[in-house]
mmCIF file of N, CA and C in Angstrom:
data_model
loop_
_atom_site.group_PDB
_atom_site.id
_atom_site.type_symbol
_atom_site.label_atom_id
_atom_site.label_comp_id
_atom_site.label_asym_id
_atom_site.label_seq_id
_atom_site.Cartn_x
_atom_site.Cartn_y
_atom_site.Cartn_z
ATOM 1 N N MET M 1 -9.044 -4.501 -14.946
ATOM 2 C CA MET M 1 -8.045 -5.543 -14.912
ATOM 3 C C MET M 1 -7.733 -5.942 -16.331
ATOM 4 N N GLY M 2 -6.466 -6.060 -16.681
ATOM 5 C CA GLY M 2 -6.026 -6.395 -18.019
ATOM 6 C C GLY M 2 -5.960 -7.877 -18.265
ATOM 7 N N GLY M 3 -5.137 -8.286 -19.217
ATOM 8 C CA GLY M 3 -5.170 -9.590 -19.793
ATOM 9 C C GLY M 3 -4.804 -10.823 -19.025
ATOM 10 N N ALA M 4 -3.753 -10.877 -18.251
ATOM 11 C CA ALA M 4 -3.160 -12.145 -17.837
ATOM 12 C C ALA M 4 -3.785 -12.789 -16.612
ATOM 13 N N GLY M 5 -4.672 -12.186 -15.925
ATOM 14 C CA GLY M 5 -5.243 -12.796 -14.732
ATOM 15 C C GLY M 5 -5.284 -11.803 -13.591
ATOM 16 N N ILE M 6 -5.310 -12.342 -12.396
ATOM 17 C CA ILE M 6 -5.441 -11.510 -11.196
ATOM 18 C C ILE M 6 -4.091 -10.901 -10.832
ATOM 19 N N CYS M 7 -4.079 -9.654 -10.409
ATOM 20 C CA CYS M 7 -2.833 -8.997 -10.011
ATOM 21 C C CYS M 7 -2.759 -8.903 -8.488
ATOM 22 N N LEU M 8 -1.627 -8.478 -8.001
ATOM 23 C CA LEU M 8 -1.392 -8.404 -6.563
ATOM 24 C C LEU M 8 -2.427 -7.522 -5.868
ATOM 25 N N THR M 9 -2.754 -6.394 -6.441
ATOM 26 C CA THR M 9 -3.748 -5.515 -5.825
ATOM 27 C C THR M 9 -5.055 -6.253 -5.601
ATOM 28 N N ASP M 10 -5.516 -6.957 -6.626
ATOM 29 C CA ASP M 10 -6.785 -7.668 -6.514
ATOM 30 C C ASP M 10 -6.721 -8.767 -5.456
ATOM 31 N N LEU M 11 -5.588 -9.465 -5.378
ATOM 32 C CA LEU M 11 -5.436 -10.505 -4.365
ATOM 33 C C LEU M 11 -5.448 -9.923 -2.955
ATOM 34 N N VAL M 12 -4.742 -8.820 -2.767
ATOM 35 C CA VAL M 12 -4.686 -8.195 -1.447
ATOM 36 C C VAL M 12 -6.065 -7.674 -1.049
ATOM 37 N N VAL M 13 -6.747 -7.011 -1.977
ATOM 38 C CA VAL M 13 -8.086 -6.494 -1.679
ATOM 39 C C VAL M 13 -9.017 -7.641 -1.315
ATOM 40 N N ARG M 14 -8.979 -8.713 -2.076
ATOM 41 C CA ARG M 14 -9.843 -9.864 -1.795
ATOM 42 C C ARG M 14 -9.523 -10.444 -0.415
ATOM 43 N N TYR M 15 -8.248 -10.647 -0.125
ATOM 44 C CA TYR M 15 -7.844 -11.220 1.150
ATOM 45 C C TYR M 15 -8.281 -10.337 2.320
ATOM 46 N N LEU M 16 -8.042 -9.041 2.218
ATOM 47 C CA LEU M 16 -8.418 -8.129 3.299
ATOM 48 C C LEU M 16 -9.936 -8.081 3.481
ATOM 49 N N THR M 17 -10.670 -8.085 2.378
ATOM 50 C CA THR M 17 -12.127 -8.064 2.434
ATOM 51 C C THR M 17 -12.649 -9.335 3.104
ATOM 52 N N GLU M 18 -12.096 -10.478 2.695
ATOM 53 C CA GLU M 18 -12.519 -11.742 3.293
ATOM 54 C C GLU M 18 -12.114 -11.839 4.762
ATOM 55 N N SER M 19 -11.138 -11.044 5.176
ATOM 56 C CA SER M 19 -10.694 -11.017 6.576
ATOM 57 C C SER M 19 -11.467 -9.991 7.403
ATOM 58 N N GLY M 20 -12.487 -9.365 6.798
ATOM 59 C CA GLY M 20 -13.348 -8.455 7.530
ATOM 60 C C GLY M 20 -12.990 -6.985 7.427
ATOM 61 N N HIS M 21 -12.066 -6.636 6.546
ATOM 62 C CA HIS M 21 -11.672 -5.245 6.370
ATOM 63 C C HIS M 21 -12.399 -4.645 5.173
ATOM 64 N N THR M 22 -12.503 -3.343 5.149
ATOM 65 C CA THR M 22 -12.965 -2.637 3.967
ATOM 66 C C THR M 22 -11.714 -2.276 3.179
ATOM 67 N N ALA M 23 -11.623 -2.711 1.948
ATOM 68 C CA ALA M 23 -10.405 -2.495 1.159
ATOM 69 C C ALA M 23 -10.759 -2.029 -0.238
ATOM 70 N N GLU M 24 -9.943 -1.150 -0.778
ATOM 71 C CA GLU M 24 -10.097 -0.649 -2.142
ATOM 72 C C GLU M 24 -8.760 -0.765 -2.837
ATOM 73 N N GLY M 25 -8.778 -0.949 -4.139
ATOM 74 C CA GLY M 25 -7.548 -1.008 -4.907
ATOM 75 C C GLY M 25 -7.409 0.172 -5.852
ATOM 76 N N ARG M 26 -6.206 0.613 -6.025
ATOM 77 C CA ARG M 26 -5.851 1.622 -7.031
ATOM 78 C C ARG M 26 -4.670 1.056 -7.800
ATOM 79 N N TYR M 27 -4.551 1.423 -9.062
ATOM 80 C CA TYR M 27 -3.583 0.758 -9.929
ATOM 81 C C TYR M 27 -2.474 1.662 -10.437
ATOM 82 N N ASP M 28 -2.388 2.869 -9.915
ATOM 83 C CA ASP M 28 -1.287 3.763 -10.278
ATOM 84 C C ASP M 28 -1.075 4.759 -9.154
ATOM 85 N N GLY M 29 0.098 5.369 -9.141
ATOM 86 C CA GLY M 29 0.448 6.302 -8.079
ATOM 87 C C GLY M 29 -0.473 7.502 -7.938
ATOM 88 N N PRO M 30 -0.786 8.209 -9.033
ATOM 89 C CA PRO M 30 -1.636 9.397 -8.896
ATOM 90 C C PRO M 30 -3.032 9.107 -8.316
ATOM 91 N N SER M 31 -3.688 8.042 -8.772
ATOM 92 C CA SER M 31 -5.020 7.745 -8.218
ATOM 93 C C SER M 31 -4.902 7.226 -6.793
ATOM 94 N N GLY M 32 -3.815 6.534 -6.497
ATOM 95 C CA GLY M 32 -3.582 6.073 -5.129
ATOM 96 C C GLY M 32 -3.342 7.230 -4.178
ATOM 97 N N LEU M 33 -2.579 8.219 -4.636
ATOM 98 C CA LEU M 33 -2.323 9.401 -3.819
ATOM 99 C C LEU M 33 -3.632 10.118 -3.497
ATOM 100 N N ALA M 34 -4.470 10.292 -4.501
ATOM 101 C CA ALA M 34 -5.758 10.952 -4.284
ATOM 102 C C ALA M 34 -6.601 10.167 -3.274
ATOM 103 N N ALA M 35 -6.642 8.846 -3.406
ATOM 104 C CA ALA M 35 -7.434 8.020 -2.487
ATOM 105 C C ALA M 35 -6.844 8.019 -1.081
ATOM 106 N N ALA M 36 -5.524 8.048 -0.983
ATOM 107 C CA ALA M 36 -4.852 7.972 0.320
ATOM 108 C C ALA M 36 -5.043 9.229 1.158
ATOM 109 N N ARG M 37 -5.516 10.290 0.552
ATOM 110 C CA ARG M 37 -5.778 11.531 1.286
ATOM 111 C C ARG M 37 -7.095 11.482 2.071
ATOM 112 N N ASP M 38 -7.867 10.436 1.897
ATOM 113 C CA ASP M 38 -9.156 10.291 2.574
ATOM 114 C C ASP M 38 -8.923 10.149 4.079
ATOM 115 N N PRO M 39 -9.435 11.073 4.883
ATOM 116 C CA PRO M 39 -9.171 11.030 6.325
ATOM 117 C C PRO M 39 -9.821 9.851 7.052
ATOM 118 N N ARG M 40 -10.706 9.123 6.387
ATOM 119 C CA ARG M 40 -11.358 7.975 7.030
ATOM 120 C C ARG M 40 -10.502 6.715 7.020
ATOM 121 N N LEU M 41 -9.380 6.734 6.320
ATOM 122 C CA LEU M 41 -8.556 5.534 6.196
ATOM 123 C C LEU M 41 -7.840 5.198 7.496
ATOM 124 N N ASP M 42 -7.712 3.896 7.750
ATOM 125 C CA ASP M 42 -6.955 3.417 8.898
ATOM 126 C C ASP M 42 -5.535 3.046 8.522
ATOM 127 N N ALA M 43 -5.306 2.705 7.262
ATOM 128 C CA ALA M 43 -3.971 2.327 6.798
ATOM 129 C C ALA M 43 -3.934 2.400 5.283
ATOM 130 N N VAL M 44 -2.724 2.561 4.754
ATOM 131 C CA VAL M 44 -2.512 2.607 3.309
ATOM 132 C C VAL M 44 -1.374 1.649 2.974
ATOM 133 N N LEU M 45 -1.620 0.755 2.011
ATOM 134 C CA LEU M 45 -0.585 -0.128 1.500
ATOM 135 C C LEU M 45 -0.164 0.413 0.148
ATOM 136 N N LEU M 46 1.111 0.716 -0.015
ATOM 137 C CA LEU M 46 1.613 1.299 -1.260
ATOM 138 C C LEU M 46 2.647 0.399 -1.911
ATOM 139 N N ASP M 47 2.459 0.098 -3.177
ATOM 140 C CA ASP M 47 3.488 -0.591 -3.943
ATOM 141 C C ASP M 47 4.635 0.390 -4.177
ATOM 142 N N VAL M 48 5.845 -0.091 -4.082
ATOM 143 C CA VAL M 48 7.008 0.767 -4.315
ATOM 144 C C VAL M 48 7.076 1.201 -5.778
ATOM 145 N N MET M 49 6.576 0.378 -6.704
ATOM 146 C CA MET M 49 6.762 0.678 -8.120
ATOM 147 C C MET M 49 5.485 0.648 -8.956
ATOM 148 N N PRO M 50 4.429 1.385 -8.603
ATOM 149 C CA PRO M 50 3.264 1.435 -9.489
ATOM 150 C C PRO M 50 3.534 2.382 -10.656
ATOM 151 N N PRO M 51 2.714 2.346 -11.697
ATOM 152 C CA PRO M 51 2.879 3.313 -12.781
ATOM 153 C C PRO M 51 2.596 4.727 -12.280
ATOM 154 N N GLY M 52 3.183 5.694 -12.932
ATOM 155 C CA GLY M 52 2.957 7.084 -12.544
ATOM 156 C C GLY M 52 3.938 7.493 -11.479
ATOM 157 N N THR M 53 3.464 7.676 -10.277
ATOM 158 C CA THR M 53 4.291 8.084 -9.150
ATOM 159 C C THR M 53 4.563 6.864 -8.280
ATOM 160 N N ASP M 54 5.845 6.636 -7.909
ATOM 161 C CA ASP M 54 6.138 5.448 -7.114
ATOM 162 C C ASP M 54 5.652 5.611 -5.676
ATOM 163 N N GLY M 55 5.514 4.484 -4.979
ATOM 164 C CA GLY M 55 4.965 4.475 -3.633
ATOM 165 C C GLY M 55 5.763 5.283 -2.628
ATOM 166 N N VAL M 56 7.083 5.309 -2.789
ATOM 167 C CA VAL M 56 7.920 6.099 -1.884
ATOM 168 C C VAL M 56 7.588 7.583 -2.044
ATOM 169 N N GLU M 57 7.433 8.019 -3.281
ATOM 170 C CA GLU M 57 7.095 9.423 -3.532
ATOM 171 C C GLU M 57 5.686 9.746 -3.050
ATOM 172 N N VAL M 58 4.742 8.806 -3.221
ATOM 173 C CA VAL M 58 3.386 9.001 -2.703
ATOM 174 C C VAL M 58 3.445 9.178 -1.187
ATOM 175 N N CYS M 59 4.214 8.329 -0.517
ATOM 176 C CA CYS M 59 4.358 8.426 0.930
ATOM 177 C C CYS M 59 4.973 9.768 1.325
ATOM 178 N N ARG M 60 6.038 10.151 0.636
ATOM 179 C CA ARG M 60 6.701 11.429 0.930
ATOM 180 C C ARG M 60 5.715 12.598 0.767
ATOM 181 N N THR M 61 4.904 12.546 -0.285
ATOM 182 C CA THR M 61 3.912 13.597 -0.528
ATOM 183 C C THR M 61 2.872 13.630 0.589
ATOM 184 N N LEU M 62 2.370 12.452 0.974
ATOM 185 C CA LEU M 62 1.390 12.389 2.058
ATOM 186 C C LEU M 62 1.950 12.986 3.343
ATOM 187 N N ARG M 63 3.161 12.612 3.680
ATOM 188 C CA ARG M 63 3.779 13.126 4.914
ATOM 189 C C ARG M 63 4.005 14.637 4.816
ATOM 190 N N GLY M 64 4.402 15.106 3.630
ATOM 191 C CA GLY M 64 4.601 16.540 3.429
ATOM 192 C C GLY M 64 3.309 17.334 3.574
ATOM 193 N N GLU M 65 2.178 16.680 3.284
ATOM 194 C CA GLU M 65 0.856 17.315 3.432
ATOM 195 C C GLU M 65 0.287 17.145 4.847
ATOM 196 N N GLY M 66 1.040 16.483 5.710
ATOM 197 C CA GLY M 66 0.577 16.282 7.081
ATOM 198 C C GLY M 66 -0.361 15.107 7.266
ATOM 199 N N VAL M 67 -0.489 14.237 6.251
ATOM 200 C CA VAL M 67 -1.332 13.045 6.369
ATOM 201 C C VAL M 67 -0.566 12.032 7.210
ATOM 202 N N ASP M 68 -1.150 11.627 8.338
ATOM 203 C CA ASP M 68 -0.415 10.760 9.256
ATOM 204 C C ASP M 68 -0.952 9.337 9.342
ATOM 205 N N VAL M 69 -1.762 8.914 8.379
ATOM 206 C CA VAL M 69 -2.257 7.544 8.330
ATOM 207 C C VAL M 69 -1.051 6.586 8.252
ATOM 208 N N PRO M 70 -1.116 5.430 8.933
ATOM 209 C CA PRO M 70 -0.018 4.468 8.795
ATOM 210 C C PRO M 70 0.149 4.039 7.333
ATOM 211 N N VAL M 71 1.395 4.045 6.868
ATOM 212 C CA VAL M 71 1.717 3.665 5.490
ATOM 213 C C VAL M 71 2.631 2.448 5.522
ATOM 214 N N ILE M 72 2.229 1.418 4.792
ATOM 215 C CA ILE M 72 3.034 0.218 4.643
ATOM 216 C C ILE M 72 3.437 0.112 3.179
ATOM 217 N N LEU M 73 4.734 0.091 2.917
ATOM 218 C CA LEU M 73 5.239 -0.041 1.551
ATOM 219 C C LEU M 73 5.418 -1.511 1.210
ATOM 220 N N LEU M 74 5.057 -1.880 -0.020
ATOM 221 C CA LEU M 74 5.177 -3.246 -0.509
ATOM 222 C C LEU M 74 6.173 -3.290 -1.653
ATOM 223 N N THR M 75 6.955 -4.354 -1.725
ATOM 224 C CA THR M 75 7.875 -4.512 -2.843
ATOM 225 C C THR M 75 8.140 -5.983 -3.105
ATOM 226 N N ALA M 76 8.471 -6.291 -4.331
ATOM 227 C CA ALA M 76 8.899 -7.641 -4.670
ATOM 228 C C ALA M 76 10.399 -7.792 -4.422
ATOM 229 N N ARG M 77 11.068 -6.673 -4.304
ATOM 230 C CA ARG M 77 12.515 -6.697 -4.064
ATOM 231 C C ARG M 77 12.769 -6.498 -2.579
ATOM 232 N N GLY M 78 14.002 -6.699 -2.163
ATOM 233 C CA GLY M 78 14.284 -6.571 -0.743
ATOM 234 C C GLY M 78 15.545 -5.791 -0.437
ATOM 235 N N ALA M 79 15.959 -4.903 -1.340
ATOM 236 C CA ALA M 79 17.205 -4.163 -1.135
ATOM 237 C C ALA M 79 17.107 -3.276 0.107
ATOM 238 N N ILE M 80 18.157 -3.292 0.896
ATOM 239 C CA ILE M 80 18.210 -2.464 2.103
ATOM 240 C C ILE M 80 18.051 -0.988 1.750
ATOM 241 N N SER M 81 18.687 -0.548 0.655
ATOM 242 C CA SER M 81 18.600 0.865 0.269
ATOM 243 C C SER M 81 17.156 1.266 -0.038
ATOM 244 N N GLU M 82 16.382 0.353 -0.603
ATOM 245 C CA GLU M 82 14.977 0.614 -0.895
ATOM 246 C C GLU M 82 14.179 0.757 0.407
ATOM 247 N N ARG M 83 14.463 -0.100 1.361
ATOM 248 C CA ARG M 83 13.802 -0.007 2.664
ATOM 249 C C ARG M 83 14.131 1.320 3.352
ATOM 250 N N VAL M 84 15.398 1.679 3.332
ATOM 251 C CA VAL M 84 15.835 2.920 3.962
ATOM 252 C C VAL M 84 15.147 4.117 3.317
ATOM 253 N N ALA M 85 15.086 4.130 1.985
ATOM 254 C CA ALA M 85 14.433 5.236 1.272
ATOM 255 C C ALA M 85 12.960 5.330 1.666
ATOM 256 N N GLY M 86 12.289 4.200 1.762
ATOM 257 C CA GLY M 86 10.876 4.199 2.138
ATOM 258 C C GLY M 86 10.649 4.682 3.554
ATOM 259 N N LEU M 87 11.463 4.210 4.467
ATOM 260 C CA LEU M 87 11.327 4.635 5.860
ATOM 261 C C LEU M 87 11.698 6.105 6.020
ATOM 262 N N ASP M 88 12.716 6.564 5.280
ATOM 263 C CA ASP M 88 13.085 7.980 5.303
ATOM 264 C C ASP M 88 11.962 8.865 4.755
ATOM 265 N N ALA M 89 11.155 8.308 3.841
ATOM 266 C CA ALA M 89 10.034 9.066 3.264
ATOM 267 C C ALA M 89 8.851 9.136 4.215
ATOM 268 N N GLY M 90 8.920 8.392 5.326
ATOM 269 C CA GLY M 90 7.855 8.448 6.313
ATOM 270 C C GLY M 90 7.004 7.204 6.439
ATOM 271 N N ALA M 91 7.370 6.130 5.718
ATOM 272 C CA ALA M 91 6.601 4.891 5.832
ATOM 273 C C ALA M 91 6.733 4.321 7.244
ATOM 274 N N ASP M 92 5.696 3.645 7.689
ATOM 275 C CA ASP M 92 5.700 3.028 9.010
ATOM 276 C C ASP M 92 6.247 1.610 8.980
ATOM 277 N N ASP M 93 6.174 0.970 7.814
ATOM 278 C CA ASP M 93 6.641 -0.404 7.687
ATOM 279 C C ASP M 93 6.932 -0.688 6.222
ATOM 280 N N PHE M 94 7.625 -1.782 5.978
ATOM 281 C CA PHE M 94 8.049 -2.173 4.642
ATOM 282 C C PHE M 94 7.901 -3.683 4.564
ATOM 283 N N VAL M 95 7.129 -4.192 3.606
ATOM 284 C CA VAL M 95 6.826 -5.615 3.519
ATOM 285 C C VAL M 95 7.169 -6.139 2.134
ATOM 286 N N ARG M 96 7.811 -7.294 2.080
ATOM 287 C CA ARG M 96 8.044 -7.940 0.780
ATOM 288 C C ARG M 96 6.719 -8.466 0.246
ATOM 289 N N ALA M 97 6.486 -8.323 -1.038
ATOM 290 C CA ALA M 97 5.195 -8.667 -1.654
ATOM 291 C C ALA M 97 4.831 -10.131 -1.471
ATOM 292 N N VAL M 98 5.800 -11.017 -1.343
ATOM 293 C CA VAL M 98 5.474 -12.435 -1.178
ATOM 294 C C VAL M 98 4.731 -12.700 0.119
ATOM 295 N N ALA M 99 4.855 -11.798 1.088
ATOM 296 C CA ALA M 99 4.189 -11.979 2.379
ATOM 297 C C ALA M 99 3.071 -10.973 2.582
ATOM 298 N N VAL M 100 2.667 -10.309 1.507
ATOM 299 C CA VAL M 100 1.783 -9.167 1.676
ATOM 300 C C VAL M 100 0.374 -9.518 2.141
ATOM 301 N N ALA M 101 -0.207 -10.582 1.677
ATOM 302 C CA ALA M 101 -1.598 -10.853 2.035
ATOM 303 C C ALA M 101 -1.739 -11.028 3.542
ATOM 304 N N HIS M 102 -1.037 -11.971 4.113
ATOM 305 C CA HIS M 102 -1.148 -12.203 5.555
ATOM 306 C C HIS M 102 -0.577 -11.036 6.347
ATOM 307 N N GLY M 103 0.599 -10.576 5.987
ATOM 308 C CA GLY M 103 1.230 -9.475 6.710
ATOM 309 C C GLY M 103 0.421 -8.198 6.625
ATOM 310 N N GLY M 104 -0.164 -7.929 5.460
ATOM 311 C CA GLY M 104 -0.998 -6.738 5.304
ATOM 312 C C GLY M 104 -2.224 -6.796 6.185
ATOM 313 N N ALA M 105 -2.831 -7.969 6.291
ATOM 314 C CA ALA M 105 -4.019 -8.109 7.132
ATOM 315 C C ALA M 105 -3.664 -7.934 8.598
ATOM 316 N N VAL M 106 -2.552 -8.511 9.028
ATOM 317 C CA VAL M 106 -2.124 -8.363 10.419
ATOM 318 C C VAL M 106 -1.863 -6.899 10.716
ATOM 319 N N ARG M 107 -1.172 -6.212 9.825
ATOM 320 C CA ARG M 107 -0.869 -4.807 10.039
ATOM 321 C C ARG M 107 -2.141 -3.955 9.979
ATOM 322 N N ALA M 108 -3.079 -4.326 9.124
ATOM 323 C CA ALA M 108 -4.352 -3.607 9.070
ATOM 324 C C ALA M 108 -5.110 -3.790 10.385
ATOM 325 N N ASP M 109 -5.071 -4.995 10.949
ATOM 326 C CA ASP M 109 -5.701 -5.223 12.249
ATOM 327 C C ASP M 109 -5.086 -4.299 13.293
ATOM 328 N N ASN M 110 -3.783 -4.193 13.286
ATOM 329 C CA ASN M 110 -3.093 -3.349 14.257
ATOM 330 C C ASN M 110 -3.390 -1.872 14.043
ATOM 331 N N ALA M 111 -3.729 -1.487 12.818
ATOM 332 C CA ALA M 111 -4.017 -0.089 12.502
ATOM 333 C C ALA M 111 -5.471 0.276 12.784
ATOM 334 N N GLY M 112 -6.293 -0.686 13.130
ATOM 335 C CA GLY M 112 -7.676 -0.382 13.465
ATOM 336 C C GLY M 112 -8.693 -1.154 12.647
ATOM 337 N N GLY M 113 -8.246 -1.828 11.599
ATOM 338 C CA GLY M 113 -9.108 -2.732 10.869
ATOM 339 C C GLY M 113 -10.107 -2.110 9.923
ATOM 340 N N GLY M 114 -9.999 -0.838 9.616
ATOM 341 C CA GLY M 114 -10.968 -0.202 8.738
ATOM 342 C C GLY M 114 -10.528 -0.211 7.298
ATOM 343 N N ALA M 115 -10.702 0.900 6.638
ATOM 344 C CA ALA M 115 -10.442 1.001 5.211
ATOM 345 C C ALA M 115 -8.950 0.950 4.913
ATOM 346 N N VAL M 116 -8.627 0.294 3.830
ATOM 347 C CA VAL M 116 -7.246 0.169 3.386
ATOM 348 C C VAL M 116 -7.204 0.432 1.886
ATOM 349 N N VAL M 117 -6.278 1.232 1.441
ATOM 350 C CA VAL M 117 -6.076 1.435 0.017
ATOM 351 C C VAL M 117 -4.852 0.657 -0.391
ATOM 352 N N THR M 118 -4.939 -0.105 -1.459
ATOM 353 C CA THR M 118 -3.773 -0.826 -1.947
ATOM 354 C C THR M 118 -3.439 -0.348 -3.343
ATOM 355 N N LEU M 119 -2.174 -0.292 -3.646
ATOM 356 C CA LEU M 119 -1.713 0.132 -4.961
ATOM 357 C C LEU M 119 -0.827 -0.943 -5.559
ATOM 358 N N ASP M 120 -0.901 -1.109 -6.846
ATOM 359 C CA ASP M 120 0.010 -2.029 -7.521
ATOM 360 C C ASP M 120 0.059 -1.674 -8.986
ATOM 361 N N VAL M 121 0.882 -2.417 -9.718
ATOM 362 C CA VAL M 121 0.968 -2.216 -11.160
ATOM 363 C C VAL M 121 -0.308 -2.709 -11.807
ATOM 364 N N PRO M 122 -0.634 -2.221 -13.010
ATOM 365 C CA PRO M 122 -1.847 -2.688 -13.666
ATOM 366 C C PRO M 122 -1.779 -4.173 -13.951
ATOM 367 N N CYS M 123 -2.924 -4.801 -14.023
ATOM 368 C CA CYS M 123 -2.977 -6.228 -14.301
ATOM 369 C C CYS M 123 -2.779 -6.479 -15.770
#
């Protein structure tokens, strides 16, 4: 974690952990992609704009490899075109970052409540 304080990834991981889920954070697209390939995962939360590879591309890659874990894309923006691109890439849902903690936990519960990988920009 870098200089300014807690980042979204850390908040989401903390919230999910305190809600009884197993959660891990990754801070860039390439490491998130590698972690998201783990067959034990129940759900993956992907930031649309992490460093390296963006979340939409990570999702597209996972789907192209036949990984069928539920994918929820997170964004601070709400453009319809961004949502469409994410869903076209194979995402199961799209959540605005302002609602991510509660919404992510609810969606994780619906996905089975196990391990969740979260991605975001570096802190």
